[in-house]
Amino acid sequence: VHGGPNAPAFPECSKAHAFKKLLFSLCFFHSVIQERKKFGPLGWNVRYEFNDTDLEVSQQWLKMLLAEKDEVPWESLRYMIGEINYGGRVTDGWDRRALLCMLERYY
């Protein structure tokens, strides 16, 4: 997520303050859905292979959407991250519902 201790803080994003807060939420969301795998069928009905690529792609979408819009595009963020990036792997309806409900708490 960062380039090391000497890297400038979020140089590629014009809205650095919003980006930092939304990136933290995204990382926290990613860690929550990763940890749910440890609980077997209580966490997810089907075993999904969420990985760091999902987080990286979501981070790129976050940067792009913030750069394009004047205000934070909440609906677009929820759709791109929840329905496409992470939700694209989810095949069970109840799991999809749980994923989107969790994402809505962060975005």
PDB file of N, CA and C in Angstrom:
ATOM      1  N   VAL A   1       0.822  -1.180   0.000  1.00  0.00           N
ATOM      2  CA  VAL A   1       0.000   0.000   0.000  1.00  0.00           C
ATOM      3  C   VAL A   1       0.868   1.246   0.000  1.00  0.00           C
ATOM      4  N   HIS A   2       2.059   1.166   0.567  1.00  0.00           N
ATOM      5  CA  HIS A   2       2.918   2.340   0.575  1.00  0.00           C
ATOM      6  C   HIS A   2       4.301   1.974   0.071  1.00  0.00           C
ATOM      7  N   GLY A   3       5.084   2.979  -0.290  1.00  0.00           N
ATOM      8  CA  GLY A   3       6.380   2.766  -0.899  1.00  0.00           C
ATOM      9  C   GLY A   3       7.543   2.768   0.067  1.00  0.00           C
ATOM     10  N   GLY A   4       7.307   2.753   1.346  1.00  0.00           N
ATOM     11  CA  GLY A   4       8.390   2.743   2.310  1.00  0.00           C
ATOM     12  C   GLY A   4       8.368   3.973   3.185  1.00  0.00           C
ATOM     13  N   PRO A   5       9.290   4.055   4.134  1.00  0.00           N
ATOM     14  CA  PRO A   5       9.261   5.157   5.092  1.00  0.00           C
ATOM     15  C   PRO A   5       9.586   6.525   4.498  1.00  0.00           C
ATOM     16  N   ASN A   6      10.283   6.567   3.367  1.00  0.00           N
ATOM     17  CA  ASN A   6      10.648   7.855   2.769  1.00  0.00           C
ATOM     18  C   ASN A   6       9.714   8.282   1.642  1.00  0.00           C
ATOM     19  N   ALA A   7       8.713   7.468   1.339  1.00  0.00           N
ATOM     20  CA  ALA A   7       7.793   7.793   0.248  1.00  0.00           C
ATOM     21  C   ALA A   7       6.840   8.896   0.686  1.00  0.00           C
ATOM     22  N   PRO A   8       6.510   9.823  -0.214  1.00  0.00           N
ATOM     23  CA  PRO A   8       5.537  10.864   0.134  1.00  0.00           C
ATOM     24  C   PRO A   8       4.163  10.241   0.375  1.00  0.00           C
ATOM     25  N   ALA A   9       3.410  10.822   1.267  1.00  0.00           N
ATOM     26  CA  ALA A   9       2.114  10.270   1.631  1.00  0.00           C
ATOM     27  C   ALA A   9       1.096  10.489   0.518  1.00  0.00           C
ATOM     28  N   PHE A  10       0.697   9.437  -0.135  1.00  0.00           N
ATOM     29  CA  PHE A  10      -0.346   9.445  -1.150  1.00  0.00           C
ATOM     30  C   PHE A  10      -0.121  10.503  -2.226  1.00  0.00           C
ATOM     31  N   PRO A  11       1.002  10.494  -2.921  1.00  0.00           N
ATOM     32  CA  PRO A  11       1.288  11.544  -3.891  1.00  0.00           C
ATOM     33  C   PRO A  11       0.397  11.505  -5.117  1.00  0.00           C
ATOM     34  N   GLU A  12      -0.159  10.351  -5.447  1.00  0.00           N
ATOM     35  CA  GLU A  12      -0.903  10.238  -6.690  1.00  0.00           C
ATOM     36  C   GLU A  12      -2.373  10.600  -6.558  1.00  0.00           C
ATOM     37  N   CYS A  13      -2.828  10.930  -5.390  1.00  0.00           N
ATOM     38  CA  CYS A  13      -4.240  11.238  -5.183  1.00  0.00           C
ATOM     39  C   CYS A  13      -4.425  12.709  -4.839  1.00  0.00           C
ATOM     40  N   SER A  14      -5.308  13.361  -5.557  1.00  0.00           N
ATOM     41  CA  SER A  14      -5.533  14.787  -5.332  1.00  0.00           C
ATOM     42  C   SER A  14      -6.312  15.054  -4.042  1.00  0.00           C
ATOM     43  N   LYS A  15      -7.070  14.082  -3.580  1.00  0.00           N
ATOM     44  CA  LYS A  15      -7.844  14.227  -2.345  1.00  0.00           C
ATOM     45  C   LYS A  15      -7.248  13.308  -1.282  1.00  0.00           C
ATOM     46  N   ALA A  16      -6.048  13.652  -0.843  1.00  0.00           N
ATOM     47  CA  ALA A  16      -5.279  12.774   0.047  1.00  0.00           C
ATOM     48  C   ALA A  16      -5.996  12.504   1.369  1.00  0.00           C
ATOM     49  N   HIS A  17      -6.646  13.494   1.937  1.00  0.00           N
ATOM     50  CA  HIS A  17      -7.315  13.306   3.228  1.00  0.00           C
ATOM     51  C   HIS A  17      -8.438  12.269   3.120  1.00  0.00           C
ATOM     52  N   ALA A  18      -9.302  12.435   2.135  1.00  0.00           N
ATOM     53  CA  ALA A  18     -10.397  11.485   1.926  1.00  0.00           C
ATOM     54  C   ALA A  18      -9.847  10.117   1.536  1.00  0.00           C
ATOM     55  N   PHE A  19      -8.820  10.112   0.700  1.00  0.00           N
ATOM     56  CA  PHE A  19      -8.233   8.853   0.250  1.00  0.00           C
ATOM     57  C   PHE A  19      -7.685   8.056   1.428  1.00  0.00           C
ATOM     58  N   LYS A  20      -6.987   8.712   2.359  1.00  0.00           N
ATOM     59  CA  LYS A  20      -6.424   8.006   3.515  1.00  0.00           C
ATOM     60  C   LYS A  20      -7.522   7.346   4.341  1.00  0.00           C
ATOM     61  N   LYS A  21      -8.582   8.075   4.590  1.00  0.00           N
ATOM     62  CA  LYS A  21      -9.667   7.539   5.410  1.00  0.00           C
ATOM     63  C   LYS A  21     -10.401   6.402   4.698  1.00  0.00           C
ATOM     64  N   LEU A  22     -10.647   6.567   3.416  1.00  0.00           N
ATOM     65  CA  LEU A  22     -11.334   5.521   2.664  1.00  0.00           C
ATOM     66  C   LEU A  22     -10.444   4.297   2.461  1.00  0.00           C
ATOM     67  N   LEU A  23      -9.155   4.517   2.303  1.00  0.00           N
ATOM     68  CA  LEU A  23      -8.227   3.394   2.168  1.00  0.00           C
ATOM     69  C   LEU A  23      -8.169   2.586   3.466  1.00  0.00           C
ATOM     70  N   PHE A  24      -8.164   3.266   4.597  1.00  0.00           N
ATOM     71  CA  PHE A  24      -8.190   2.556   5.872  1.00  0.00           C
ATOM     72  C   PHE A  24      -9.451   1.696   5.969  1.00  0.00           C
ATOM     73  N   SER A  25     -10.599   2.260   5.598  1.00  0.00           N
ATOM     74  CA  SER A  25     -11.855   1.504   5.620  1.00  0.00           C
ATOM     75  C   SER A  25     -11.797   0.306   4.692  1.00  0.00           C
ATOM     76  N   LEU A  26     -11.221   0.500   3.521  1.00  0.00           N
ATOM     77  CA  LEU A  26     -11.096  -0.589   2.563  1.00  0.00           C
ATOM     78  C   LEU A  26     -10.210  -1.705   3.109  1.00  0.00           C
ATOM     79  N   CYS A  27      -9.089  -1.351   3.700  1.00  0.00           N
ATOM     80  CA  CYS A  27      -8.186  -2.357   4.278  1.00  0.00           C
ATOM     81  C   CYS A  27      -8.850  -3.096   5.433  1.00  0.00           C
ATOM     82  N   PHE A  28      -9.603  -2.379   6.240  1.00  0.00           N
ATOM     83  CA  PHE A  28     -10.302  -3.006   7.359  1.00  0.00           C
ATOM     84  C   PHE A  28     -11.370  -3.969   6.835  1.00  0.00           C
ATOM     85  N   PHE A  29     -12.117  -3.544   5.825  1.00  0.00           N
ATOM     86  CA  PHE A  29     -13.124  -4.416   5.196  1.00  0.00           C
ATOM     87  C   PHE A  29     -12.466  -5.677   4.654  1.00  0.00           C
ATOM     88  N   HIS A  30     -11.340  -5.514   3.967  1.00  0.00           N
ATOM     89  CA  HIS A  30     -10.623  -6.654   3.398  1.00  0.00           C
ATOM     90  C   HIS A  30     -10.197  -7.629   4.500  1.00  0.00           C
ATOM     91  N   SER A  31      -9.695  -7.105   5.598  1.00  0.00           N
ATOM     92  CA  SER A  31      -9.253  -7.980   6.682  1.00  0.00           C
ATOM     93  C   SER A  31     -10.433  -8.715   7.327  1.00  0.00           C
ATOM     94  N   VAL A  32     -11.580  -8.057   7.431  1.00  0.00           N
ATOM     95  CA  VAL A  32     -12.759  -8.698   8.019  1.00  0.00           C
ATOM     96  C   VAL A  32     -13.214  -9.860   7.147  1.00  0.00           C
ATOM     97  N   ILE A  33     -13.297  -9.659   5.851  1.00  0.00           N
ATOM     98  CA  ILE A  33     -13.777 -10.764   5.018  1.00  0.00           C
ATOM     99  C   ILE A  33     -12.737 -11.880   4.916  1.00  0.00           C
ATOM    100  N   GLN A  34     -11.461 -11.556   5.035  1.00  0.00           N
ATOM    101  CA  GLN A  34     -10.418 -12.588   5.066  1.00  0.00           C
ATOM    102  C   GLN A  34     -10.541 -13.418   6.345  1.00  0.00           C
ATOM    103  N   GLU A  35     -10.760 -12.771   7.464  1.00  0.00           N
ATOM    104  CA  GLU A  35     -10.840 -13.463   8.748  1.00  0.00           C
ATOM    105  C   GLU A  35     -12.065 -14.356   8.846  1.00  0.00           C
ATOM    106  N   ARG A  36     -13.127 -14.004   8.151  1.00  0.00           N
ATOM    107  CA  ARG A  36     -14.339 -14.831   8.187  1.00  0.00           C
ATOM    108  C   ARG A  36     -14.085 -16.230   7.661  1.00  0.00           C
ATOM    109  N   LYS A  37     -13.061 -16.402   6.812  1.00  0.00           N
ATOM    110  CA  LYS A  37     -12.741 -17.731   6.281  1.00  0.00           C
ATOM    111  C   LYS A  37     -12.346 -18.699   7.392  1.00  0.00           C
ATOM    112  N   LYS A  38     -11.781 -18.183   8.476  1.00  0.00           N
ATOM    113  CA  LYS A  38     -11.334 -19.039   9.578  1.00  0.00           C
ATOM    114  C   LYS A  38     -12.484 -19.752  10.280  1.00  0.00           C
ATOM    115  N   PHE A  39     -13.696 -19.235  10.127  1.00  0.00           N
ATOM    116  CA  PHE A  39     -14.838 -19.791  10.833  1.00  0.00           C
ATOM    117  C   PHE A  39     -15.623 -20.798  10.001  1.00  0.00           C
ATOM    118  N   GLY A  40     -15.067 -21.209   8.875  1.00  0.00           N
ATOM    119  CA  GLY A  40     -15.705 -22.223   8.044  1.00  0.00           C
ATOM    120  C   GLY A  40     -17.088 -21.796   7.594  1.00  0.00           C
ATOM    121  N   PRO A  41     -18.067 -22.696   7.703  1.00  0.00           N
ATOM    122  CA  PRO A  41     -19.415 -22.374   7.224  1.00  0.00           C
ATOM    123  C   PRO A  41     -20.125 -21.301   8.048  1.00  0.00           C
ATOM    124  N   LEU A  42     -19.610 -20.976   9.222  1.00  0.00           N
ATOM    125  CA  LEU A  42     -20.197 -19.867   9.967  1.00  0.00           C
ATOM    126  C   LEU A  42     -19.764 -18.525   9.385  1.00  0.00           C
ATOM    127  N   GLY A  43     -18.594 -18.488   8.738  1.00  0.00           N
ATOM    128  CA  GLY A  43     -18.093 -17.260   8.130  1.00  0.00           C
ATOM    129  C   GLY A  43     -18.672 -17.042   6.741  1.00  0.00           C
ATOM    130  N   TRP A  44     -18.509 -18.040   5.895  1.00  0.00           N
ATOM    131  CA  TRP A  44     -19.046 -18.009   4.529  1.00  0.00           C
ATOM    132  C   TRP A  44     -19.660 -19.381   4.242  1.00  0.00           C
ATOM    133  N   ASN A  45     -20.769 -19.420   3.516  1.00  0.00           N
ATOM    134  CA  ASN A  45     -21.380 -20.703   3.155  1.00  0.00           C
ATOM    135  C   ASN A  45     -20.515 -21.471   2.174  1.00  0.00           C
ATOM    136  N   VAL A  46     -19.821 -20.746   1.313  1.00  0.00           N
ATOM    137  CA  VAL A  46     -18.918 -21.330   0.318  1.00  0.00           C
ATOM    138  C   VAL A  46     -17.533 -20.759   0.589  1.00  0.00           C
ATOM    139  N   ARG A  47     -16.509 -21.555   0.372  1.00  0.00           N
ATOM    140  CA  ARG A  47     -15.143 -21.082   0.608  1.00  0.00           C
ATOM    141  C   ARG A  47     -14.691 -20.226  -0.587  1.00  0.00           C
ATOM    142  N   TYR A  48     -14.374 -18.959  -0.328  1.00  0.00           N
ATOM    143  CA  TYR A  48     -13.944 -18.027  -1.375  1.00  0.00           C
ATOM    144  C   TYR A  48     -12.473 -17.704  -1.202  1.00  0.00           C
ATOM    145  N   GLU A  49     -11.805 -17.484  -2.303  1.00  0.00           N
ATOM    146  CA  GLU A  49     -10.380 -17.159  -2.288  1.00  0.00           C
ATOM    147  C   GLU A  49     -10.177 -15.667  -2.529  1.00  0.00           C
ATOM    148  N   PHE A  50     -10.547 -14.850  -1.559  1.00  0.00           N
ATOM    149  CA  PHE A  50     -10.248 -13.426  -1.640  1.00  0.00           C
ATOM    150  C   PHE A  50      -8.745 -13.273  -1.425  1.00  0.00           C
ATOM    151  N   ASN A  51      -8.119 -12.366  -2.176  1.00  0.00           N
ATOM    152  CA  ASN A  51      -6.668 -12.207  -2.036  1.00  0.00           C
ATOM    153  C   ASN A  51      -6.282 -10.737  -2.118  1.00  0.00           C
ATOM    154  N   ASP A  52      -4.982 -10.480  -2.063  1.00  0.00           N
ATOM    155  CA  ASP A  52      -4.484  -9.100  -2.071  1.00  0.00           C
ATOM    156  C   ASP A  52      -4.758  -8.386  -3.390  1.00  0.00           C
ATOM    157  N   THR A  53      -4.931  -9.135  -4.449  1.00  0.00           N
ATOM    158  CA  THR A  53      -5.251  -8.517  -5.735  1.00  0.00           C
ATOM    159  C   THR A  53      -6.596  -7.802  -5.667  1.00  0.00           C
ATOM    160  N   ASP A  54      -7.543  -8.385  -4.953  1.00  0.00           N
ATOM    161  CA  ASP A  54      -8.850  -7.731  -4.776  1.00  0.00           C
ATOM    162  C   ASP A  54      -8.678  -6.378  -4.079  1.00  0.00           C
ATOM    163  N   LEU A  55      -7.832  -6.361  -3.084  1.00  0.00           N
ATOM    164  CA  LEU A  55      -7.564  -5.115  -2.358  1.00  0.00           C
ATOM    165  C   LEU A  55      -6.867  -4.094  -3.257  1.00  0.00           C
ATOM    166  N   GLU A  56      -5.883  -4.541  -4.025  1.00  0.00           N
ATOM    167  CA  GLU A  56      -5.139  -3.621  -4.901  1.00  0.00           C
ATOM    168  C   GLU A  56      -6.030  -3.031  -5.983  1.00  0.00           C
ATOM    169  N   VAL A  57      -6.865  -3.852  -6.587  1.00  0.00           N
ATOM    170  CA  VAL A  57      -7.777  -3.359  -7.627  1.00  0.00           C
ATOM    171  C   VAL A  57      -8.793  -2.393  -7.027  1.00  0.00           C
ATOM    172  N   SER A  58      -9.286  -2.707  -5.846  1.00  0.00           N
ATOM    173  CA  SER A  58     -10.235  -1.808  -5.178  1.00  0.00           C
ATOM    174  C   SER A  58      -9.574  -0.480  -4.837  1.00  0.00           C
ATOM    175  N   GLN A  59      -8.307  -0.530  -4.461  1.00  0.00           N
ATOM    176  CA  GLN A  59      -7.566   0.698  -4.172  1.00  0.00           C
ATOM    177  C   GLN A  59      -7.420   1.540  -5.438  1.00  0.00           C
ATOM    178  N   GLN A  60      -7.166   0.909  -6.564  1.00  0.00           N
ATOM    179  CA  GLN A  60      -7.062   1.641  -7.829  1.00  0.00           C
ATOM    180  C   GLN A  60      -8.400   2.280  -8.194  1.00  0.00           C
ATOM    181  N   TRP A  61      -9.506   1.550  -7.981  1.00  0.00           N
ATOM    182  CA  TRP A  61     -10.828   2.120  -8.244  1.00  0.00           C
ATOM    183  C   TRP A  61     -11.084   3.311  -7.336  1.00  0.00           C
ATOM    184  N   LEU A  62     -10.684   3.181  -6.091  1.00  0.00           N
ATOM    185  CA  LEU A  62     -10.857   4.269  -5.138  1.00  0.00           C
ATOM    186  C   LEU A  62     -10.138   5.518  -5.619  1.00  0.00           C
ATOM    187  N   LYS A  63      -8.886   5.390  -6.029  1.00  0.00           N
ATOM    188  CA  LYS A  63      -8.120   6.540  -6.531  1.00  0.00           C
ATOM    189  C   LYS A  63      -8.774   7.153  -7.759  1.00  0.00           C
ATOM    190  N   MET A  64      -9.186   6.293  -8.675  1.00  0.00           N
ATOM    191  CA  MET A  64      -9.757   6.775  -9.923  1.00  0.00           C
ATOM    192  C   MET A  64     -11.084   7.507  -9.681  1.00  0.00           C
ATOM    193  N   LEU A  65     -11.948   6.916  -8.870  1.00  0.00           N
ATOM    194  CA  LEU A  65     -13.248   7.540  -8.624  1.00  0.00           C
ATOM    195  C   LEU A  65     -13.113   8.846  -7.857  1.00  0.00           C
ATOM    196  N   LEU A  66     -12.171   8.915  -6.929  1.00  0.00           N
ATOM    197  CA  LEU A  66     -11.953  10.171  -6.215  1.00  0.00           C
ATOM    198  C   LEU A  66     -11.410  11.254  -7.135  1.00  0.00           C
ATOM    199  N   ALA A  67     -10.575  10.863  -8.088  1.00  0.00           N
ATOM    200  CA  ALA A  67     -10.005  11.844  -9.012  1.00  0.00           C
ATOM    201  C   ALA A  67     -11.056  12.389  -9.980  1.00  0.00           C
ATOM    202  N   GLU A  68     -12.026  11.554 -10.346  1.00  0.00           N
ATOM    203  CA  GLU A  68     -13.027  11.953 -11.331  1.00  0.00           C
ATOM    204  C   GLU A  68     -14.144  12.819 -10.759  1.00  0.00           C
ATOM    205  N   LYS A  69     -14.485  12.606  -9.513  1.00  0.00           N
ATOM    206  CA  LYS A  69     -15.653  13.270  -8.925  1.00  0.00           C
ATOM    207  C   LYS A  69     -15.239  14.361  -7.951  1.00  0.00           C
ATOM    208  N   ASP A  70     -16.115  15.356  -7.804  1.00  0.00           N
ATOM    209  CA  ASP A  70     -15.867  16.431  -6.841  1.00  0.00           C
ATOM    210  C   ASP A  70     -16.113  15.965  -5.409  1.00  0.00           C
ATOM    211  N   GLU A  71     -17.132  15.135  -5.226  1.00  0.00           N
ATOM    212  CA  GLU A  71     -17.453  14.600  -3.909  1.00  0.00           C
ATOM    213  C   GLU A  71     -17.232  13.096  -3.926  1.00  0.00           C
ATOM    214  N   VAL A  72     -17.217  12.491  -2.759  1.00  0.00           N
ATOM    215  CA  VAL A  72     -16.990  11.046  -2.664  1.00  0.00           C
ATOM    216  C   VAL A  72     -18.179  10.317  -3.298  1.00  0.00           C
ATOM    217  N   PRO A  73     -17.928   9.498  -4.317  1.00  0.00           N
ATOM    218  CA  PRO A  73     -19.007   8.772  -5.004  1.00  0.00           C
ATOM    219  C   PRO A  73     -19.356   7.471  -4.271  1.00  0.00           C
ATOM    220  N   TRP A  74     -20.132   7.578  -3.200  1.00  0.00           N
ATOM    221  CA  TRP A  74     -20.407   6.435  -2.337  1.00  0.00           C
ATOM    222  C   TRP A  74     -21.051   5.278  -3.094  1.00  0.00           C
ATOM    223  N   GLU A  75     -22.071   5.553  -3.875  1.00  0.00           N
ATOM    224  CA  GLU A  75     -22.763   4.472  -4.594  1.00  0.00           C
ATOM    225  C   GLU A  75     -21.832   3.770  -5.568  1.00  0.00           C
ATOM    226  N   SER A  76     -21.020   4.535  -6.275  1.00  0.00           N
ATOM    227  CA  SER A  76     -20.075   3.945  -7.228  1.00  0.00           C
ATOM    228  C   SER A  76     -19.041   3.088  -6.514  1.00  0.00           C
ATOM    229  N   LEU A  77     -18.551   3.565  -5.378  1.00  0.00           N
ATOM    230  CA  LEU A  77     -17.584   2.787  -4.602  1.00  0.00           C
ATOM    231  C   LEU A  77     -18.194   1.473  -4.132  1.00  0.00           C
ATOM    232  N   ARG A  78     -19.403   1.538  -3.599  1.00  0.00           N
ATOM    233  CA  ARG A  78     -20.054   0.313  -3.116  1.00  0.00           C
ATOM    234  C   ARG A  78     -20.287  -0.671  -4.262  1.00  0.00           C
ATOM    235  N   TYR A  79     -20.698  -0.155  -5.418  1.00  0.00           N
ATOM    236  CA  TYR A  79     -20.967  -1.040  -6.540  1.00  0.00           C
ATOM    237  C   TYR A  79     -19.677  -1.674  -7.078  1.00  0.00           C
ATOM    238  N   MET A  80     -18.668  -0.851  -7.329  1.00  0.00           N
ATOM    239  CA  MET A  80     -17.426  -1.368  -7.908  1.00  0.00           C
ATOM    240  C   MET A  80     -16.718  -2.337  -6.966  1.00  0.00           C
ATOM    241  N   ILE A  81     -16.680  -2.005  -5.690  1.00  0.00           N
ATOM    242  CA  ILE A  81     -15.966  -2.850  -4.732  1.00  0.00           C
ATOM    243  C   ILE A  81     -16.819  -4.046  -4.309  1.00  0.00           C
ATOM    244  N   GLY A  82     -18.077  -3.784  -3.977  1.00  0.00           N
ATOM    245  CA  GLY A  82     -18.931  -4.848  -3.466  1.00  0.00           C
ATOM    246  C   GLY A  82     -19.482  -5.791  -4.502  1.00  0.00           C
ATOM    247  N   GLU A  83     -19.950  -5.255  -5.608  1.00  0.00           N
ATOM    248  CA  GLU A  83     -20.583  -6.103  -6.623  1.00  0.00           C
ATOM    249  C   GLU A  83     -19.594  -6.687  -7.619  1.00  0.00           C
ATOM    250  N   ILE A  84     -18.550  -5.937  -7.945  1.00  0.00           N
ATOM    251  CA  ILE A  84     -17.648  -6.395  -9.005  1.00  0.00           C
ATOM    252  C   ILE A  84     -16.375  -7.014  -8.439  1.00  0.00           C
ATOM    253  N   ASN A  85     -15.586  -6.251  -7.683  1.00  0.00           N
ATOM    254  CA  ASN A  85     -14.288  -6.768  -7.230  1.00  0.00           C
ATOM    255  C   ASN A  85     -14.423  -7.945  -6.273  1.00  0.00           C
ATOM    256  N   TYR A  86     -15.103  -7.754  -5.171  1.00  0.00           N
ATOM    257  CA  TYR A  86     -15.259  -8.838  -4.205  1.00  0.00           C
ATOM    258  C   TYR A  86     -16.483  -9.690  -4.531  1.00  0.00           C
ATOM    259  N   GLY A  87     -17.581  -9.047  -4.882  1.00  0.00           N
ATOM    260  CA  GLY A  87     -18.821  -9.767  -5.161  1.00  0.00           C
ATOM    261  C   GLY A  87     -18.769 -10.643  -6.388  1.00  0.00           C
ATOM    262  N   GLY A  88     -17.838 -10.383  -7.293  1.00  0.00           N
ATOM    263  CA  GLY A  88     -17.704 -11.222  -8.481  1.00  0.00           C
ATOM    264  C   GLY A  88     -17.294 -12.642  -8.161  1.00  0.00           C
ATOM    265  N   ARG A  89     -16.674 -12.854  -7.031  1.00  0.00           N
ATOM    266  CA  ARG A  89     -16.269 -14.197  -6.606  1.00  0.00           C
ATOM    267  C   ARG A  89     -17.381 -14.930  -5.855  1.00  0.00           C
ATOM    268  N   VAL A  90     -18.308 -14.179  -5.297  1.00  0.00           N
ATOM    269  CA  VAL A  90     -19.311 -14.745  -4.405  1.00  0.00           C
ATOM    270  C   VAL A  90     -20.441 -15.364  -5.213  1.00  0.00           C
ATOM    271  N   THR A  91     -20.715 -16.642  -4.960  1.00  0.00           N
ATOM    272  CA  THR A  91     -21.746 -17.358  -5.714  1.00  0.00           C
ATOM    273  C   THR A  91     -23.003 -17.619  -4.891  1.00  0.00           C
ATOM    274  N   ASP A  92     -22.893 -17.612  -3.586  1.00  0.00           N
ATOM    275  CA  ASP A  92     -24.033 -17.874  -2.719  1.00  0.00           C
ATOM    276  C   ASP A  92     -24.777 -16.569  -2.426  1.00  0.00           C
ATOM    277  N   GLY A  93     -26.088 -16.605  -2.528  1.00  0.00           N
ATOM    278  CA  GLY A  93     -26.897 -15.407  -2.314  1.00  0.00           C
ATOM    279  C   GLY A  93     -26.776 -14.832  -0.912  1.00  0.00           C
ATOM    280  N   TRP A  94     -26.741 -15.700   0.087  1.00  0.00           N
ATOM    281  CA  TRP A  94     -26.618 -15.222   1.471  1.00  0.00           C
ATOM    282  C   TRP A  94     -25.239 -14.628   1.721  1.00  0.00           C
ATOM    283  N   ASP A  95     -24.219 -15.213   1.105  1.00  0.00           N
ATOM    284  CA  ASP A  95     -22.867 -14.661   1.243  1.00  0.00           C
ATOM    285  C   ASP A  95     -22.773 -13.284   0.592  1.00  0.00           C
ATOM    286  N   ARG A  96     -23.406 -13.149  -0.570  1.00  0.00           N
ATOM    287  CA  ARG A  96     -23.412 -11.851  -1.264  1.00  0.00           C
ATOM    288  C   ARG A  96     -24.109 -10.795  -0.398  1.00  0.00           C
ATOM    289  N   ARG A  97     -25.217 -11.194   0.182  1.00  0.00           N
ATOM    290  CA  ARG A  97     -25.955 -10.273   1.047  1.00  0.00           C
ATOM    291  C   ARG A  97     -25.098  -9.854   2.245  1.00  0.00           C
ATOM    292  N   ALA A  98     -24.416 -10.814   2.866  1.00  0.00           N
ATOM    293  CA  ALA A  98     -23.549 -10.507   4.014  1.00  0.00           C
ATOM    294  C   ALA A  98     -22.402  -9.590   3.598  1.00  0.00           C
ATOM    295  N   LEU A  99     -21.787  -9.875   2.454  1.00  0.00           N
ATOM    296  CA  LEU A  99     -20.668  -9.066   1.956  1.00  0.00           C
ATOM    297  C   LEU A  99     -21.098  -7.619   1.733  1.00  0.00           C
ATOM    298  N   LEU A 100     -22.226  -7.441   1.074  1.00  0.00           N
ATOM    299  CA  LEU A 100     -22.704  -6.087   0.784  1.00  0.00           C
ATOM    300  C   LEU A 100     -23.124  -5.346   2.049  1.00  0.00           C
ATOM    301  N   CYS A 101     -23.699  -6.063   3.005  1.00  0.00           N
ATOM    302  CA  CYS A 101     -24.059  -5.429   4.284  1.00  0.00           C
ATOM    303  C   CYS A 101     -22.812  -4.977   5.036  1.00  0.00           C
ATOM    304  N   MET A 102     -21.770  -5.813   5.016  1.00  0.00           N
ATOM    305  CA  MET A 102     -20.522  -5.421   5.681  1.00  0.00           C
ATOM    306  C   MET A 102     -19.904  -4.214   4.995  1.00  0.00           C
ATOM    307  N   LEU A 103     -19.885  -4.221   3.663  1.00  0.00           N
ATOM    308  CA  LEU A 103     -19.299  -3.109   2.930  1.00  0.00           C
ATOM    309  C   LEU A 103     -20.062  -1.816   3.195  1.00  0.00           C
ATOM    310  N   GLU A 104     -21.362  -1.914   3.326  1.00  0.00           N
ATOM    311  CA  GLU A 104     -22.168  -0.719   3.571  1.00  0.00           C
ATOM    312  C   GLU A 104     -21.829  -0.075   4.925  1.00  0.00           C
ATOM    313  N   ARG A 105     -21.345  -0.865   5.865  1.00  0.00           N
ATOM    314  CA  ARG A 105     -20.928  -0.320   7.151  1.00  0.00           C
ATOM    315  C   ARG A 105     -19.660   0.529   7.015  1.00  0.00           C
ATOM    316  N   TYR A 106     -18.829   0.208   6.028  1.00  0.00           N
ATOM    317  CA  TYR A 106     -17.571   0.935   5.814  1.00  0.00           C
ATOM    318  C   TYR A 106     -17.720   2.043   4.790  1.00  0.00           C
ATOM    319  N   TYR A 107     -18.565   1.848   3.778  1.00  0.00           N
ATOM    320  CA  TYR A 107     -18.781   2.841   2.725  1.00  0.00           C
ATOM    321  C   TYR A 107     -20.243   3.202   2.676  1.00  0.00           C
TER     322      TYR A 107
END
